[in-house]
PDB file of C-alpha atoms in Angstrom:
ATOM      1  CA  MET A  28     -79.194-106.171   6.961  1.00 42.00           C
ATOM      2  CA  PRO A  29     -81.676-108.686   5.563  1.00 47.00           C
ATOM      3  CA  ALA A  30     -80.120-112.139   5.272  1.00 58.00           C
ATOM      4  CA  GLN A  31     -81.690-112.492   1.860  1.00 84.00           C
ATOM      5  CA  LEU A  32     -83.784-110.471  -0.507  1.00 93.00           C
ATOM      6  CA  ASP A  33     -87.504-111.055  -0.945  1.00 94.00           C
ATOM      7  CA  PRO A  34     -88.634-112.567  -4.293  1.00 95.00           C
ATOM      8  CA  ILE A  35     -89.751-109.207  -5.745  1.00 95.00           C
ATOM      9  CA  SER A  36     -86.380-107.598  -5.013  1.00 95.00           C
ATOM     10  CA  VAL A  37     -84.522-110.592  -6.427  1.00 96.00           C
ATOM     11  CA  ALA A  38     -86.600-110.391  -9.617  1.00 96.00           C
ATOM     12  CA  LYS A  39     -86.170-106.645 -10.180  1.00 96.00           C
ATOM     13  CA  PHE A  40     -82.443-106.555  -9.332  1.00 97.00           C
ATOM     14  CA  THR A  41     -81.752-109.693 -11.386  1.00 97.00           C
ATOM     15  CA  TYR A  42     -83.465-108.045 -14.345  1.00 98.00           C
ATOM     16  CA  ALA A  43     -81.428-104.864 -13.793  1.00 96.00           C
ATOM     17  CA  PHE A  44     -78.285-107.037 -13.811  1.00 97.00           C
ATOM     18  CA  LYS A  45     -79.382-108.655 -17.073  1.00 97.00           C
ATOM     19  CA  CYS A  46     -80.043-105.254 -18.647  1.00 96.00           C
ATOM     20  CA  LEU A  47     -76.676-103.875 -17.543  1.00 95.00           C
ATOM     21  CA  ASP A  48     -74.725-106.961 -18.674  1.00 96.00           C
ATOM     22  CA  THR A  49     -74.457-105.735 -22.239  1.00 90.00           C
ATOM     23  CA  ASN A  50     -72.148-108.463 -23.525  1.00 91.00           C
ATOM     24  CA  ARG A  51     -74.196-111.184 -21.751  1.00 93.00           C
ATOM     25  CA  ASN A  52     -71.160-112.815 -20.132  1.00 96.00           C
ATOM     26  CA  GLY A  53     -72.873-113.131 -16.738  1.00 96.00           C
ATOM     27  CA  LYS A  54     -70.655-110.470 -15.179  1.00 96.00           C
ATOM     28  CA  LEU A  55     -70.774-106.715 -14.896  1.00 96.00           C
ATOM     29  CA  GLU A  56     -67.627-104.881 -15.895  1.00 95.00           C
ATOM     30  CA  SER A  57     -66.797-101.189 -16.140  1.00 93.00           C
ATOM     31  CA  ASP A  58     -67.306-101.443 -19.918  1.00 93.00           C
ATOM     32  CA  ASP A  59     -70.977-102.283 -19.340  1.00 94.00           C
ATOM     33  CA  PHE A  60     -71.461 -98.870 -17.725  1.00 90.00           C
ATOM     34  CA  VAL A  61     -69.421 -97.090 -20.394  1.00 89.00           C
ATOM     35  CA  ARG A  62     -71.639 -98.745 -23.035  1.00 90.00           C
ATOM     36  CA  LEU A  63     -74.765 -97.401 -21.318  1.00 88.00           C
ATOM     37  CA  ALA A  64     -73.390 -93.860 -21.498  1.00 88.00           C
ATOM     38  CA  ARG A  65     -72.259 -94.416 -25.090  1.00 90.00           C
ATOM     39  CA  HIS A  66     -75.723 -95.643 -26.069  1.00 89.00           C
ATOM     40  CA  LEU A  67     -77.421 -92.577 -24.587  1.00 86.00           C
ATOM     41  CA  LYS A  68     -74.833 -90.349 -26.280  1.00 89.00           C
ATOM     42  CA  LYS A  69     -75.645 -91.969 -29.621  1.00 90.00           C
ATOM     43  CA  LEU A  70     -79.425 -91.683 -29.068  1.00 85.00           C
ATOM     44  CA  HIS A  71     -79.093 -87.945 -28.471  1.00 85.00           C
ATOM     45  CA  GLY A  72     -76.390 -87.310 -31.071  1.00 89.00           C
ATOM     46  CA  TRP A  73     -74.113 -85.757 -28.441  1.00 88.00           C
ATOM     47  CA  ALA A  74     -70.401 -85.099 -28.915  1.00 93.00           C
ATOM     48  CA  ASP A  75     -67.912 -86.590 -26.434  1.00 90.00           C
ATOM     49  CA  ASP A  76     -67.394 -83.192 -24.824  1.00 92.00           C
ATOM     50  CA  ASN A  77     -71.107 -82.630 -24.133  1.00 90.00           C
ATOM     51  CA  PRO A  78     -71.424 -81.760 -20.409  1.00 89.00           C
ATOM     52  CA  ARG A  79     -74.425 -84.072 -19.984  1.00 86.00           C
ATOM     53  CA  ILE A  80     -72.586 -87.126 -21.300  1.00 87.00           C
ATOM     54  CA  GLN A  81     -69.496 -86.261 -19.281  1.00 90.00           C
ATOM     55  CA  ALA A  82     -71.575 -85.967 -16.087  1.00 88.00           C
ATOM     56  CA  MET A  83     -73.393 -89.211 -16.814  1.00 87.00           C
ATOM     57  CA  ARG A  84     -70.177 -91.075 -17.556  1.00 89.00           C
ATOM     58  CA  GLY A  85     -68.715 -89.780 -14.302  1.00 90.00           C
ATOM     59  CA  GLU A  86     -71.734 -90.839 -12.225  1.00 88.00           C
ATOM     60  CA  LEU A  87     -71.881 -94.265 -13.881  1.00 89.00           C
ATOM     61  CA  LEU A  88     -68.196 -94.862 -13.173  1.00 90.00           C
ATOM     62  CA  GLU A  89     -68.652 -93.674  -9.573  1.00 89.00           C
ATOM     63  CA  TYR A  90     -71.503 -96.182  -9.217  1.00 89.00           C
ATOM     64  CA  TRP A  91     -69.229 -98.864 -10.680  1.00 93.00           C
ATOM     65  CA  GLU A  92     -66.451 -98.003  -8.216  1.00 92.00           C
ATOM     66  CA  MET A  93     -68.878 -98.140  -5.278  1.00 91.00           C
ATOM     67  CA  LEU A  94     -70.230-101.461  -6.522  1.00 92.00           C
ATOM     68  CA  CYS A  95     -66.717-102.918  -6.692  1.00 94.00           C
ATOM     69  CA  MET A  96     -65.585-101.430  -3.395  1.00 93.00           C
ATOM     70  CA  LEU A  97     -68.539-102.841  -1.473  1.00 91.00           C
ATOM     71  CA  THR A  98     -69.022-106.210  -3.114  1.00 92.00           C
ATOM     72  CA  ASP A  99     -66.115-107.414  -5.263  1.00 91.00           C
ATOM     73  CA  ASN A 100     -64.853-109.579  -2.415  1.00 86.00           C
ATOM     74  CA  ASP A 101     -62.967-111.966  -4.677  1.00 88.00           C
ATOM     75  CA  GLY A 102     -61.031-109.088  -6.285  1.00 90.00           C
ATOM     76  CA  SER A 103     -61.903-110.281  -9.787  1.00 92.00           C
ATOM     77  CA  GLY A 104     -62.589-106.784 -11.109  1.00 93.00           C
ATOM     78  CA  ASP A 105     -66.065-107.797 -12.210  1.00 95.00           C
ATOM     79  CA  ILE A 106     -69.392-108.301 -10.446  1.00 96.00           C
ATOM     80  CA  ASP A 107     -71.442-111.462 -10.704  1.00 95.00           C
ATOM     81  CA  LEU A 108     -75.155-111.694  -9.938  1.00 96.00           C
ATOM     82  CA  GLU A 109     -74.640-112.761  -6.311  1.00 94.00           C
ATOM     83  CA  GLU A 110     -72.357-109.792  -5.684  1.00 95.00           C
ATOM     84  CA  PHE A 111     -74.861-107.481  -7.402  1.00 96.00           C
ATOM     85  CA  LEU A 112     -77.698-108.776  -5.220  1.00 96.00           C
ATOM     86  CA  HIS A 113     -75.520-108.366  -2.121  1.00 94.00           C
ATOM     87  CA  PHE A 114     -74.825-104.776  -3.163  1.00 94.00           C
ATOM     88  CA  HIS A 115     -78.554-104.112  -3.327  1.00 94.00           C
ATOM     89  CA  ARG A 116     -79.068-105.645   0.108  1.00 94.00           C
ATOM     90  CA  LEU A 117     -76.553-103.071   1.384  1.00 92.00           C
ATOM     91  CA  MET A 118     -78.341-100.269  -0.468  1.00 91.00           C
ATOM     92  CA  ILE A 119     -81.683-101.332   0.991  1.00 92.00           C
ATOM     93  CA  GLU A 120     -80.222-101.287   4.482  1.00 92.00           C
ATOM     94  CA  GLU A 121     -78.825 -97.781   4.005  1.00 91.00           C
ATOM     95  CA  THR A 122     -82.052 -96.517   2.418  1.00 90.00           C
ATOM     96  CA  VAL A 123     -84.164 -97.862   5.283  1.00 90.00           C
ATOM     97  CA  GLU A 124     -81.792 -96.478   7.915  1.00 91.00           C
ATOM     98  CA  PHE A 125     -81.635 -92.962   6.449  1.00 90.00           C
ATOM     99  CA  GLU A 126     -85.106 -92.961   4.839  1.00 87.00           C
ATOM    100  CA  GLU A 127     -83.694 -92.062   1.433  1.00 86.00           C
ATOM    101  CA  ALA A 128     -81.479 -93.584  -1.222  1.00 86.00           C
ATOM    102  CA  PRO A 129     -77.734 -93.239  -0.631  1.00 87.00           C
ATOM    103  CA  PRO A 130     -76.543 -89.844  -1.926  1.00 87.00           C
ATOM    104  CA  TRP A 131     -74.250 -91.354  -4.569  1.00 82.00           C
ATOM    105  CA  ALA A 132     -77.108 -93.542  -5.899  1.00 84.00           C
ATOM    106  CA  GLN A 133     -79.454 -90.569  -5.968  1.00 83.00           C
ATOM    107  CA  ALA A 134     -76.823 -88.510  -7.807  1.00 85.00           C
ATOM    108  CA  LEU A 135     -76.639 -91.217 -10.486  1.00 83.00           C
ATOM    109  CA  VAL A 136     -80.419 -91.260 -10.984  1.00 85.00           C
ATOM    110  CA  ASP A 137     -80.594 -87.456 -10.994  1.00 85.00           C
ATOM    111  CA  THR A 138     -77.816 -87.206 -13.602  1.00 85.00           C
ATOM    112  CA  LEU A 139     -79.307 -89.995 -15.702  1.00 83.00           C
ATOM    113  CA  MET A 140     -82.783 -88.482 -15.680  1.00 83.00           C
ATOM    114  CA  THR A 141     -81.481 -84.949 -16.266  1.00 83.00           C
ATOM    115  CA  SER A 142     -79.640 -86.243 -19.317  1.00 84.00           C
ATOM    116  CA  LEU A 143     -82.916 -87.712 -20.575  1.00 85.00           C
ATOM    117  CA  ASP A 144     -84.641 -84.338 -20.187  1.00 87.00           C
ATOM    118  CA  THR A 145     -83.693 -83.328 -23.705  1.00 83.00           C
ATOM    119  CA  ASP A 146     -85.946 -80.263 -23.841  1.00 84.00           C
ATOM    120  CA  GLY A 147     -84.715 -78.995 -20.459  1.00 84.00           C
ATOM    121  CA  ASP A 148     -88.168 -78.484 -18.967  1.00 89.00           C
ATOM    122  CA  GLY A 149     -87.314 -80.172 -15.648  1.00 87.00           C
ATOM    123  CA  ARG A 150     -89.448 -83.205 -16.306  1.00 91.00           C
ATOM    124  CA  ILE A 151     -89.341 -86.484 -18.195  1.00 92.00           C
ATOM    125  CA  GLY A 152     -91.989 -87.372 -20.766  1.00 94.00           C
ATOM    126  CA  VAL A 153     -92.783 -90.862 -21.963  1.00 95.00           C
ATOM    127  CA  ASP A 154     -90.586 -90.534 -25.071  1.00 93.00           C
ATOM    128  CA  GLU A 155     -87.649 -89.393 -22.965  1.00 91.00           C
ATOM    129  CA  TYR A 156     -88.241 -92.262 -20.527  1.00 93.00           C
ATOM    130  CA  ALA A 157     -88.420 -94.716 -23.446  1.00 94.00           C
ATOM    131  CA  ASN A 158     -84.845 -93.672 -24.309  1.00 91.00           C
ATOM    132  CA  LEU A 159     -83.716 -94.838 -20.862  1.00 90.00           C
ATOM    133  CA  LEU A 160     -85.284 -98.267 -21.349  1.00 93.00           C
ATOM    134  CA  LEU A 161     -83.773 -98.485 -24.812  1.00 92.00           C
ATOM    135  CA  ALA A 162     -80.323 -97.577 -23.466  1.00 90.00           C
ATOM    136  CA  MET A 163     -80.741-100.056 -20.592  1.00 92.00           C
ATOM    137  CA  ARG A 164     -81.703-102.721 -23.142  1.00 93.00           C
ATOM    138  CA  SER A 165     -84.895-103.349 -21.208  1.00 96.00           C
ATOM    139  CA  GLU A 166     -87.585-105.388 -22.917  1.00 96.00           C
ATOM    140  CA  MET A 167     -90.341-103.740 -20.896  1.00 97.00           C
ATOM    141  CA  ASP A 168     -93.040-101.592 -22.480  1.00 97.00           C
ATOM    142  CA  PRO A 169     -92.073 -97.952 -21.823  1.00 97.00           C
ATOM    143  CA  ILE A 170     -95.655 -96.690 -22.058  1.00 97.00           C
ATOM    144  CA  ALA A 171     -96.951 -99.210 -19.520  1.00 96.00           C
ATOM    145  CA  ALA A 172     -94.003 -98.581 -17.197  1.00 97.00           C
ATOM    146  CA  PHE A 173     -94.333 -94.818 -17.496  1.00 97.00           C
ATOM    147  CA  SER A 174     -98.015 -94.992 -16.619  1.00 96.00           C
ATOM    148  CA  LYS A 175     -97.008 -96.650 -13.328  1.00 95.00           C
ATOM    149  CA  LEU A 176     -94.358 -94.003 -12.594  1.00 95.00           C
ATOM    150  CA  ASP A 177     -96.632 -91.076 -13.448  1.00 95.00           C
ATOM    151  CA  ARG A 178     -98.559 -91.150 -10.154  1.00 90.00           C
ATOM    152  CA  GLU A 179    -100.487 -87.973 -10.895  1.00 89.00           C
ATOM    153  CA  GLY A 180    -101.326 -88.799 -14.505  1.00 92.00           C
ATOM    154  CA  GLY A 181     -99.924 -85.550 -15.879  1.00 93.00           C
ATOM    155  CA  GLY A 182     -97.893 -87.212 -18.619  1.00 94.00           C
ATOM    156  CA  TYR A 183     -94.559 -86.256 -17.033  1.00 93.00           C
ATOM    157  CA  LEU A 184     -92.224 -87.213 -14.224  1.00 92.00           C
ATOM    158  CA  GLU A 185     -91.026 -84.187 -12.332  1.00 88.00           C
ATOM    159  CA  LEU A 186     -87.292 -84.431 -11.660  1.00 82.00           C
ATOM    160  CA  SER A 187     -88.109 -83.444  -8.069  1.00 83.00           C
ATOM    161  CA  THR A 188     -89.935 -86.779  -7.536  1.00 86.00           C
ATOM    162  CA  LEU A 189     -86.937 -88.958  -8.405  1.00 84.00           C
ATOM    163  CA  SER A 190     -85.703 -89.218  -4.820  1.00 84.00           C
ATOM    164  CA  THR A 191     -88.972 -90.797  -3.711  1.00 89.00           C
ATOM    165  CA  LEU A 192     -89.074 -93.125  -6.708  1.00 91.00           C
ATOM    166  CA  MET A 193     -85.466 -94.231  -6.173  1.00 89.00           C
ATOM    167  CA  ALA A 194     -86.050 -95.028  -2.496  1.00 90.00           C
ATOM    168  CA  GLU A 195     -89.156 -96.975  -3.497  1.00 93.00           C
ATOM    169  CA  TYR A 196     -87.222 -98.840  -6.205  1.00 93.00           C
ATOM    170  CA  LEU A 197     -84.690 -99.953  -3.630  1.00 91.00           C
ATOM    171  CA  THR A 198     -87.043-100.894  -0.805  1.00 92.00           C
ATOM    172  CA  SER A 199     -90.514-101.763  -2.073  1.00 94.00           C
ATOM    173  CA  THR A 200     -91.653-105.369  -2.136  1.00 93.00           C
ATOM    174  CA  ASP A 201     -94.974-104.410  -3.728  1.00 95.00           C
ATOM    175  CA  PRO A 202     -94.806-105.408  -7.423  1.00 94.00           C
ATOM    176  CA  GLU A 203     -97.176-102.559  -8.308  1.00 94.00           C
ATOM    177  CA  ALA A 204     -95.237 -99.820  -6.482  1.00 96.00           C
ATOM    178  CA  PRO A 205     -94.411 -97.096  -9.010  1.00 96.00           C
ATOM    179  CA  GLY A 206     -90.744 -96.839  -8.019  1.00 94.00           C
ATOM    180  CA  ASN A 207     -90.173-100.449  -9.046  1.00 95.00           C
ATOM    181  CA  TYR A 208     -90.491 -99.312 -12.665  1.00 96.00           C
ATOM    182  CA  LEU A 209     -87.934 -96.502 -12.486  1.00 93.00           C
ATOM    183  CA  LEU A 210     -84.739 -97.936 -13.949  1.00 92.00           C
ATOM    184  CA  THR A 211     -85.782-100.907 -16.086  1.00 95.00           C
ATOM    185  CA  GLY A 212     -89.518-100.475 -16.597  1.00 96.00           C
ATOM    186  CA  GLY A 213     -90.265-103.459 -14.347  1.00 95.00           C
ATOM    187  CA  TRP A 214     -89.214-107.049 -14.913  1.00 95.00           C
ATOM    188  CA  PRO A 215     -90.525-110.102 -16.789  1.00 93.00           C
ATOM    189  CA  ARG A 216     -93.139-112.028 -14.846  1.00 88.00           C
TER     190      ARG A 216
END
């Protein structure tokens, strides 16, 4: 496992932490993940019993449980930035070892992106992607970020490409690598 993260990884994961910390208390709590699901539910006008929101809520809470299990060493029930960065060091190690993102992390991204695919065509357009950045409370430009993610320039992200983008998000130290824009649209520079 790397002793420390490179500056690009620190920047992108710190920004992800900031986006997820919805109440800005400097700690991630299970409520931060529930709020993300609630925000997407509101954007789409879904009822609580909608299967997409239920699946997303379940995956977000599974991610939260994994985060706590692996890094909440002080037993506080919340995750600070150092613990969050440590968690991503562990994810990088696993991704490098197995040449793909951990299955539970990939399941979260797949569920999240599938929930964004509002027209059910198996791909994400720029407007659908913009909803993710809005829900994540990212300040990044969705059009600029999407243009990085859309490697082939077709105007869509195929759901089948998410595995590659997720692995790249976790492991790439190249600030221009498309995967680095997947979850938050990049990071302030």
